[in-house]
Short mmCIF file of N, CA and C and ligand atoms in Angstrom, two decimals:
data_model
loop_
_atom_site.label_atom_id
_atom_site.label_comp_id
_atom_site.label_asym_id
_atom_site.label_seq_id
_atom_site.Cartn_x
_atom_site.Cartn_y
_atom_site.Cartn_z
N GLY A 1234 95.87 112.36 108.96
CA GLY A 1234 95.94 111.09 108.37
C GLY A 1234 96.88 110.48 108.60
N ARG A 1235 96.78 109.23 106.94
CA ARG A 1235 98.14 108.64 107.18
C ARG A 1235 99.49 109.11 106.44
N HIS A 1236 100.77 108.45 107.10
CA HIS A 1236 101.47 109.62 105.94
C HIS A 1236 102.28 108.51 105.73
N GLU A 1237 102.99 108.56 104.23
CA GLU A 1237 104.26 107.66 103.23
C GLU A 1237 105.15 107.64 104.63
N GLY A 1238 105.89 106.47 105.01
CA GLY A 1238 107.19 106.77 105.74
C GLY A 1238 107.91 106.15 105.41
N ALA A 1239 109.67 106.26 105.71
CA ALA A 1239 110.63 105.81 105.06
C ALA A 1239 110.80 104.65 104.13
N SER A 1240 109.99 103.43 105.21
CA SER A 1240 109.64 102.15 104.15
C SER A 1240 108.61 101.82 105.08
N LYS A 1241 108.10 100.76 103.89
CA LYS A 1241 107.35 99.97 104.61
C LYS A 1241 107.46 99.03 105.56
N VAL A 1242 106.80 98.43 106.52
CA VAL A 1242 106.41 98.00 107.58
C VAL A 1242 105.62 96.59 106.96
N VAL A 1243 106.16 95.21 106.66
CA VAL A 1243 106.26 94.18 105.79
C VAL A 1243 106.47 92.89 106.89
N ILE A 1244 105.20 92.06 107.45
CA ILE A 1244 105.62 91.44 108.15
C ILE A 1244 105.56 90.17 107.16
N ASP A 1245 106.36 88.77 107.84
CA ASP A 1245 106.64 87.62 107.67
C ASP A 1245 105.72 86.37 108.29
N LEU A 1246 104.63 85.99 107.16
CA LEU A 1246 103.69 85.50 108.15
C LEU A 1246 104.03 84.39 109.05
N GLU A 1247 105.03 83.94 107.56
CA GLU A 1247 104.84 82.37 108.07
C GLU A 1247 106.24 82.30 109.34
N ARG A 1248 106.99 82.69 109.59
CA ARG A 1248 108.02 83.43 110.92
C ARG A 1248 107.30 83.80 111.96
N LEU A 1249 106.09 84.51 111.96
CA LEU A 1249 105.41 85.09 112.98
C LEU A 1249 104.53 83.99 113.10
N GLU A 1250 103.97 82.97 112.91
CA GLU A 1250 103.20 82.22 112.51
C GLU A 1250 104.21 81.06 114.16
N GLN A 1251 105.41 80.86 113.53
CA GLN A 1251 106.11 79.81 114.11
C GLN A 1251 106.95 80.14 114.82
N LEU A 1252 106.62 81.32 115.69
CA LEU A 1252 106.91 82.36 116.76
C LEU A 1252 105.82 81.17 118.15
N PRO A 1253 106.94 81.05 119.39
CA PRO A 1253 105.88 80.81 120.69
C PRO A 1253 105.04 82.71 120.93
N GLY A 1254 103.30 81.88 121.22
CA GLY A 1254 102.41 83.53 121.62
C GLY A 1254 102.80 84.25 122.44
N ASP A 1255 103.90 83.51 123.17
CA ASP A 1255 104.02 84.26 124.63
C ASP A 1255 104.34 85.75 124.35
N GLU A 1256 105.47 85.61 123.24
CA GLU A 1256 106.28 86.56 123.30
C GLU A 1256 105.32 87.85 122.19
N LEU A 1257 105.09 87.61 120.80
CA LEU A 1257 104.14 88.35 119.79
C LEU A 1257 103.01 87.70 119.98
N GLY A 1258 102.37 87.43 121.02
CA GLY A 1258 101.01 87.40 120.27
C GLY A 1258 100.01 88.35 119.86
N ALA A 1259 100.18 89.39 120.57
CA ALA A 1259 99.27 90.04 120.45
C ALA A 1259 99.68 90.84 118.49
N VAL A 1260 100.85 90.58 118.38
CA VAL A 1260 101.45 90.46 116.77
C VAL A 1260 100.76 90.03 116.28
N GLN A 1261 100.37 88.54 116.64
CA GLN A 1261 99.83 87.48 116.33
C GLN A 1261 98.23 87.55 115.48
N ARG A 1262 97.87 88.27 116.56
CA ARG A 1262 96.40 88.16 116.90
C ARG A 1262 95.89 89.57 115.73
N PHE A 1263 97.03 90.76 115.85
CA PHE A 1263 97.13 92.09 115.00
C PHE A 1263 96.84 90.95 113.62
N ALA A 1264 97.86 90.55 113.27
CA ALA A 1264 98.29 90.24 111.95
C ALA A 1264 96.89 89.32 111.03
N ARG A 1265 96.36 88.28 112.08
CA ARG A 1265 95.31 87.87 111.80
C ARG A 1265 93.86 88.55 111.25
N SER A 1266 93.86 89.20 112.62
CA SER A 1266 92.60 90.31 112.34
C SER A 1266 92.69 91.43 110.68
N ILE A 1267 93.80 91.67 110.59
CA ILE A 1267 94.11 92.50 109.76
C ILE A 1267 93.97 91.63 108.18
N GLN A 1268 94.59 90.46 108.45
CA GLN A 1268 94.02 89.30 106.80
C GLN A 1268 92.70 89.56 106.79
N GLN A 1269 92.24 89.24 108.40
CA GLN A 1269 90.25 88.81 108.33
C GLN A 1269 89.50 90.41 107.34
N GLN A 1270 90.12 91.35 107.63
CA GLN A 1270 89.02 92.56 107.37
C GLN A 1270 89.59 92.76 106.12
N ARG A 1271 91.12 92.39 105.21
CA ARG A 1271 91.42 92.21 103.80
C ARG A 1271 90.73 91.35 103.04
N GLY A 1272 91.07 90.11 103.38
CA GLY A 1272 90.79 88.61 102.92
C GLY A 1272 91.36 88.45 102.16
N ASP A 1273 92.39 88.91 102.95
CA ASP A 1273 93.89 88.48 102.62
C ASP A 1273 94.62 86.83 103.00
N TYR A 1274 94.19 85.91 102.15
CA TYR A 1274 94.46 84.92 103.17
C TYR A 1274 95.81 84.25 102.63
N ASN A 1275 96.12 84.20 101.25
CA ASN A 1275 97.04 83.29 101.16
C ASN A 1275 98.71 84.07 100.45
N GLY A 1276 98.60 85.60 101.31
CA GLY A 1276 99.79 85.85 101.66
C GLY A 1276 100.82 85.06 102.22
N ARG A 1277 101.81 85.46 101.96
CA ARG A 1277 103.76 84.71 102.65
C ARG A 1277 103.52 86.44 103.62
N VAL A 1278 103.07 87.94 103.19
CA VAL A 1278 103.34 88.62 104.20
C VAL A 1278 102.19 89.74 103.75
N LEU A 1279 102.76 90.28 104.81
CA LEU A 1279 101.43 91.17 105.56
C LEU A 1279 102.22 92.51 105.60
N SER A 1280 101.38 93.45 104.97
CA SER A 1280 101.75 95.40 104.56
C SER A 1280 101.15 95.51 105.84
N ILE A 1281 101.13 96.28 106.59
CA ILE A 1281 100.68 96.79 107.50
C ILE A 1281 100.96 98.14 107.47
N ARG A 1282 99.78 98.76 108.19
CA ARG A 1282 100.21 100.32 108.42
C ARG A 1282 100.84 101.07 109.27
N ALA A 1283 101.53 102.20 108.72
CA ALA A 1283 102.38 102.68 109.82
C ALA A 1283 101.33 103.02 111.12
N ASP A 1284 100.33 103.55 111.03
CA ASP A 1284 99.13 104.31 112.37
C ASP A 1284 98.97 103.06 113.37
N ASP A 1285 98.95 101.76 112.68
CA ASP A 1285 98.35 100.45 113.52
C ASP A 1285 99.65 100.01 114.27
N LEU A 1286 101.17 100.54 113.02
CA LEU A 1286 102.50 99.95 114.35
C LEU A 1286 102.58 100.71 115.12
N ARG A 1287 102.21 101.80 114.85
CA ARG A 1287 102.05 103.20 116.30
C ARG A 1287 101.48 102.42 117.27
N THR A 1288 99.68 102.16 117.12
CA THR A 1288 98.91 101.50 118.24
C THR A 1288 99.60 100.31 119.21
N LEU A 1289 99.73 99.23 117.71
CA LEU A 1289 100.43 98.38 117.99
C LEU A 1289 101.77 98.52 119.29
N ALA A 1290 102.34 99.53 119.00
CA ALA A 1290 103.78 99.26 120.08
C ALA A 1290 102.68 99.73 121.23
N ILE A 1291 102.12 100.66 121.38
CA ILE A 1291 100.95 100.52 123.16
C ILE A 1291 100.80 99.73 123.63
N VAL A 1292 100.67 99.03 123.19
CA VAL A 1292 100.27 97.26 123.60
C VAL A 1292 101.50 96.32 124.28
N PHE A 1293 102.83 96.88 123.48
CA PHE A 1293 104.03 96.20 124.67
C PHE A 1293 104.87 97.13 125.02
N ASP A 1294 103.97 98.94 125.54
CA ASP A 1294 104.61 99.60 126.15
C ASP A 1294 106.11 100.09 125.42
N LEU A 1295 106.06 99.90 124.16
CA LEU A 1295 106.99 100.47 123.17
C LEU A 1295 106.50 101.38 122.28
N SER A 1296 108.06 102.62 122.34
CA SER A 1296 107.63 103.66 121.50
C SER A 1296 107.67 102.98 119.94
N PRO A 1297 107.34 103.09 118.20
CA PRO A 1297 107.19 102.42 117.26
C PRO A 1297 109.09 101.63 117.02
N ALA A 1298 109.72 102.35 117.48
CA ALA A 1298 110.99 102.03 116.91
C ALA A 1298 111.68 101.08 117.58
N GLY A 1299 110.61 100.93 118.52
CA GLY A 1299 110.81 99.99 119.84
C GLY A 1299 110.76 98.72 119.31
N LEU A 1300 109.00 98.82 118.65
CA LEU A 1300 108.25 97.77 118.56
C LEU A 1300 108.88 96.79 117.11
N ILE A 1301 109.91 98.09 116.49
CA ILE A 1301 110.36 98.07 115.04
C ILE A 1301 111.59 96.90 115.55
N GLU A 1302 112.44 97.06 116.44
CA GLU A 1302 113.65 96.51 116.92
C GLU A 1302 113.38 95.03 117.68
N LYS A 1303 111.97 95.07 118.50
CA LYS A 1303 111.74 93.67 119.03
C LYS A 1303 111.36 92.48 117.46
N LEU A 1304 110.68 93.11 116.56
CA LEU A 1304 110.30 92.41 115.66
C LEU A 1304 111.39 91.52 114.77
N THR A 1305 112.72 92.97 114.63
CA THR A 1305 113.86 92.78 113.98
C THR A 1305 114.41 91.35 114.88
N GLU A 1306 115.05 91.53 116.15
CA GLU A 1306 115.05 90.81 116.79
C GLU A 1306 114.99 89.47 116.55
N TRP A 1307 113.33 89.31 116.05
CA TRP A 1307 112.50 87.83 116.05
C TRP A 1307 112.80 87.65 114.72
N ASN A 1308 113.34 88.59 113.82
CA ASN A 1308 113.31 87.81 112.23
C ASN A 1308 112.15 88.09 111.64
N VAL A 1309 110.79 88.72 112.19
CA VAL A 1309 109.92 88.95 111.71
C VAL A 1309 109.00 89.50 110.38
N LEU A 1310 110.29 90.85 110.54
CA LEU A 1310 110.21 91.52 109.25
C LEU A 1310 110.89 91.42 108.08
N VAL A 1311 110.31 91.45 106.90
CA VAL A 1311 110.57 91.13 105.68
C VAL A 1311 111.61 92.33 105.59
N ALA A 1312 112.88 92.13 105.49
CA ALA A 1312 114.10 92.73 105.07
C ALA A 1312 114.13 94.21 103.65
N THR A 1313 113.67 93.42 103.10
CA THR A 1313 113.59 94.36 101.42
C THR A 1313 112.06 93.37 101.34
N PRO A 1314 111.78 94.52 100.92
CA PRO A 1314 110.37 94.02 100.31
C PRO A 1314 110.61 93.89 98.83
N ILE A 1315 110.32 92.47 98.28
CA ILE A 1315 110.14 92.11 96.58
C ILE A 1315 109.75 93.42 95.96
N ARG A 1316 110.37 93.66 94.95
CA ARG A 1316 109.91 94.77 94.04
C ARG A 1316 109.43 93.79 92.75
N PRO A 1317 108.26 94.30 91.90
CA PRO A 1317 108.21 93.90 90.82
C PRO A 1317 108.81 94.18 89.24
P1 C2E B 1632 90.14 96.22 102.00
O1 C2E B 1632 91.66 95.78 101.92
O2 C2E B 1632 89.09 94.83 101.36
O3 C2E B 1632 89.60 96.70 103.63
C1 C2E B 1632 89.04 96.57 104.28
C2 C2E B 1632 88.70 97.68 105.55
O4 C2E B 1632 89.72 96.81 106.24
C3 C2E B 1632 89.14 98.72 104.94
O5 C2E B 1632 88.17 100.02 105.00
C4 C2E B 1632 89.53 99.09 106.64
O6 C2E B 1632 88.71 99.61 107.62
C5 C2E B 1632 89.94 97.64 107.38
N1 C2E B 1632 91.38 97.78 107.20
C6 C2E B 1632 92.05 96.78 106.22
N2 C2E B 1632 93.49 96.72 106.35
C7 C2E B 1632 93.63 97.48 107.40
C8 C2E B 1632 94.93 97.77 108.11
O7 C2E B 1632 95.16 96.84 108.07
N3 C2E B 1632 94.54 98.74 109.35
C9 C2E B 1632 93.20 99.23 109.46
N4 C2E B 1632 93.04 100.15 110.89
N5 C2E B 1632 91.77 98.81 108.66
C10 C2E B 1632 91.98 97.76 108.19
P2 C2E B 1632 89.10 101.50 104.27
O8 C2E B 1632 90.36 102.16 104.96
O9 C2E B 1632 88.01 102.18 103.95
O10 C2E B 1632 89.42 101.06 102.80
C11 C2E B 1632 89.13 100.40 101.91
C12 C2E B 1632 89.56 99.58 100.69
O11 C2E B 1632 90.72 100.75 99.78
C13 C2E B 1632 90.41 98.46 101.25
O12 C2E B 1632 89.79 97.31 101.22
C14 C2E B 1632 91.96 98.71 99.88
O13 C2E B 1632 91.34 97.73 99.08
C15 C2E B 1632 91.72 100.12 99.87
N6 C2E B 1632 93.68 100.29 100.75
C16 C2E B 1632 92.96 101.47 101.63
N7 C2E B 1632 93.83 101.55 101.82
C17 C2E B 1632 94.71 101.12 101.71
C18 C2E B 1632 96.14 101.39 101.19
O14 C2E B 1632 96.72 101.96 102.23
N8 C2E B 1632 97.22 100.45 100.30
C19 C2E B 1632 95.64 99.67 99.54
N9 C2E B 1632 97.20 98.96 99.04
N10 C2E B 1632 95.10 99.65 99.67
C20 C2E B 1632 94.01 100.67 100.68
P1 C2E B 1633 102.03 92.50 94.07
O1 C2E B 1633 100.94 92.06 94.52
O2 C2E B 1633 102.75 91.76 93.01
O3 C2E B 1633 102.14 93.61 94.07
C1 C2E B 1633 103.22 94.62 93.56
C2 C2E B 1633 103.28 96.38 93.81
O4 C2E B 1633 102.31 96.35 92.92
C3 C2E B 1633 102.92 96.43 95.14
O5 C2E B 1633 104.82 96.67 95.97
C4 C2E B 1633 102.31 97.64 95.34
O6 C2E B 1633 103.32 98.69 95.02
C5 C2E B 1633 101.76 97.87 93.83
N1 C2E B 1633 100.07 96.90 94.65
C6 C2E B 1633 100.18 96.48 94.22
N2 C2E B 1633 98.57 95.93 94.90
C7 C2E B 1633 98.20 97.50 95.10
C8 C2E B 1633 97.10 98.03 95.25
O7 C2E B 1633 95.98 97.35 95.81
N3 C2E B 1633 97.26 99.07 95.96
C9 C2E B 1633 98.27 100.13 94.84
N4 C2E B 1633 98.36 101.32 95.68
N5 C2E B 1633 98.92 99.15 94.98
C10 C2E B 1633 99.26 98.09 94.72
P2 C2E B 1633 104.52 96.28 97.33
O8 C2E B 1633 103.84 97.01 98.29
O9 C2E B 1633 106.05 96.59 97.24
O10 C2E B 1633 104.44 94.78 97.52
C11 C2E B 1633 105.28 93.66 96.35
C12 C2E B 1633 104.69 92.83 96.59
O11 C2E B 1633 104.93 91.73 98.06
C13 C2E B 1633 103.71 92.40 97.11
O12 C2E B 1633 102.93 91.72 95.36
C14 C2E B 1633 102.77 91.05 97.19
O13 C2E B 1633 103.82 90.12 96.96
C15 C2E B 1633 103.88 91.26 98.03
N6 C2E B 1633 103.46 91.72 99.44
C16 C2E B 1633 103.16 92.66 99.76
N7 C2E B 1633 102.43 93.66 100.85
C17 C2E B 1633 101.64 92.14 101.44
C18 C2E B 1633 100.00 92.07 101.35
O14 C2E B 1633 99.61 93.13 102.69
N8 C2E B 1633 99.11 91.16 101.28
C19 C2E B 1633 99.57 90.23 100.52
N9 C2E B 1633 98.95 89.19 100.00
N10 C2E B 1633 101.11 90.14 100.21
C20 C2E B 1633 101.73 91.24 100.17
P1 C2E B 1634 100.33 103.16 104.76
O1 C2E B 1634 99.16 103.35 105.55
O2 C2E B 1634 101.86 103.26 106.18
O3 C2E B 1634 100.18 101.67 104.66
C1 C2E B 1634 101.11 101.06 104.28
C2 C2E B 1634 100.90 99.57 103.76
O4 C2E B 1634 99.88 98.58 104.51
C3 C2E B 1634 100.51 99.98 102.23
O5 C2E B 1634 101.56 100.56 101.56
C4 C2E B 1634 99.72 98.62 101.93
O6 C2E B 1634 100.04 97.51 101.75
C5 C2E B 1634 98.89 98.48 103.32
N1 C2E B 1634 97.62 99.11 103.76
C6 C2E B 1634 97.49 99.85 104.34
N2 C2E B 1634 96.03 99.84 104.61
C7 C2E B 1634 95.67 98.74 103.87
C8 C2E B 1634 94.52 98.13 103.75
O7 C2E B 1634 93.10 98.37 104.39
N3 C2E B 1634 94.16 97.23 102.79
C9 C2E B 1634 95.18 96.92 101.93
N4 C2E B 1634 94.70 95.80 101.44
N5 C2E B 1634 96.40 96.99 102.18
C10 C2E B 1634 96.29 98.17 103.06
P2 C2E B 1634 101.18 101.15 99.74
O8 C2E B 1634 99.11 100.63 99.11
O9 C2E B 1634 101.93 101.23 99.11
O10 C2E B 1634 100.57 102.64 100.58
C11 C2E B 1634 101.47 103.57 101.06
C12 C2E B 1634 100.93 104.45 101.62
O11 C2E B 1634 99.72 105.56 100.66
C13 C2E B 1634 100.15 104.19 102.91
O12 C2E B 1634 100.76 103.65 104.31
C14 C2E B 1634 99.28 105.80 103.19
O13 C2E B 1634 99.71 106.69 103.90
C15 C2E B 1634 98.66 106.07 101.67
N6 C2E B 1634 97.76 105.16 101.14
C16 C2E B 1634 97.36 104.54 100.36
N7 C2E B 1634 96.45 104.40 100.22
C17 C2E B 1634 95.55 104.88 100.84
C18 C2E B 1634 94.06 104.94 101.11
O14 C2E B 1634 93.25 104.43 100.60
N8 C2E B 1634 93.93 105.99 101.94
C19 C2E B 1634 94.10 106.49 102.94
N9 C2E B 1634 94.07 107.65 103.86
N10 C2E B 1634 96.04 106.21 102.69
C20 C2E B 1634 96.20 105.56 101.31
#
């Protein structure tokens, strides 16, 4: 099943779309696909499932932590999600 992680993975969509497709193209395609499934087109950020992060890491031949590191290097993660 899905578990509550230590912290939520939240992607900065504007930043992601600015990147050249050769680096994080799979993440860009994944994010567009999730937006489509949720009908969530107007957000500036996208929260992704921990389960999906694990699957996406396999595409990059990385561990989930390794993918988080790569996303952090490219400044694609929202460090502190805005709380209401
Ligand atoms: P929704 O957001 O409109 O998503 C519709 C369906 O698209 C989901 O059905 C799921 O099959 C797929 N989907 C959407 N986002 C993702 C994703 O990030 N990863 C994957 N693998 N599939 C995704 P599902 O799972 O039966 O969920 C039905 C509805 O329940 C969702 O509609 C949403 O409103 C809500 N929901 C489910 N899980 C969560 C969650 O973790 N957080 C929130 N806020 N809502 C959730
Ligand atoms: P927001 O849309 O005003 O949501 C505020 C908080 O209400 C969310 O904090 C979450 O804890 C809760 N919440 C809102 N909608 C749902 C829902 O459908 N189901 C459940 N279970 N909880 C819900 P969170 O997750 O920290 O998000 C903070 C803000 O970041 C959100 O404010 C929204 O503006 C943005 N955000 C985060 N993830 C997404 C995303 O996947 N898509 C979009 N469009 N915005 C997101
Ligand atoms: P998670 O599965 O790691 O999902 C992390 C965040 O991705 C969710 O935070 C939500 O913002 C977003 N998300 C995931 N799936 C969907 C979806 O289908 N539709 C939409 N609109 N957003 C989605 P959130 O809502 O604060 O949930 C935190 C955790 O609570 C989730 O972590 C998951 O472990 C659990 N959870 C929440 N709702 C559901 C649900 O309907 N079904 C299941 N199996 N678990 C859920």
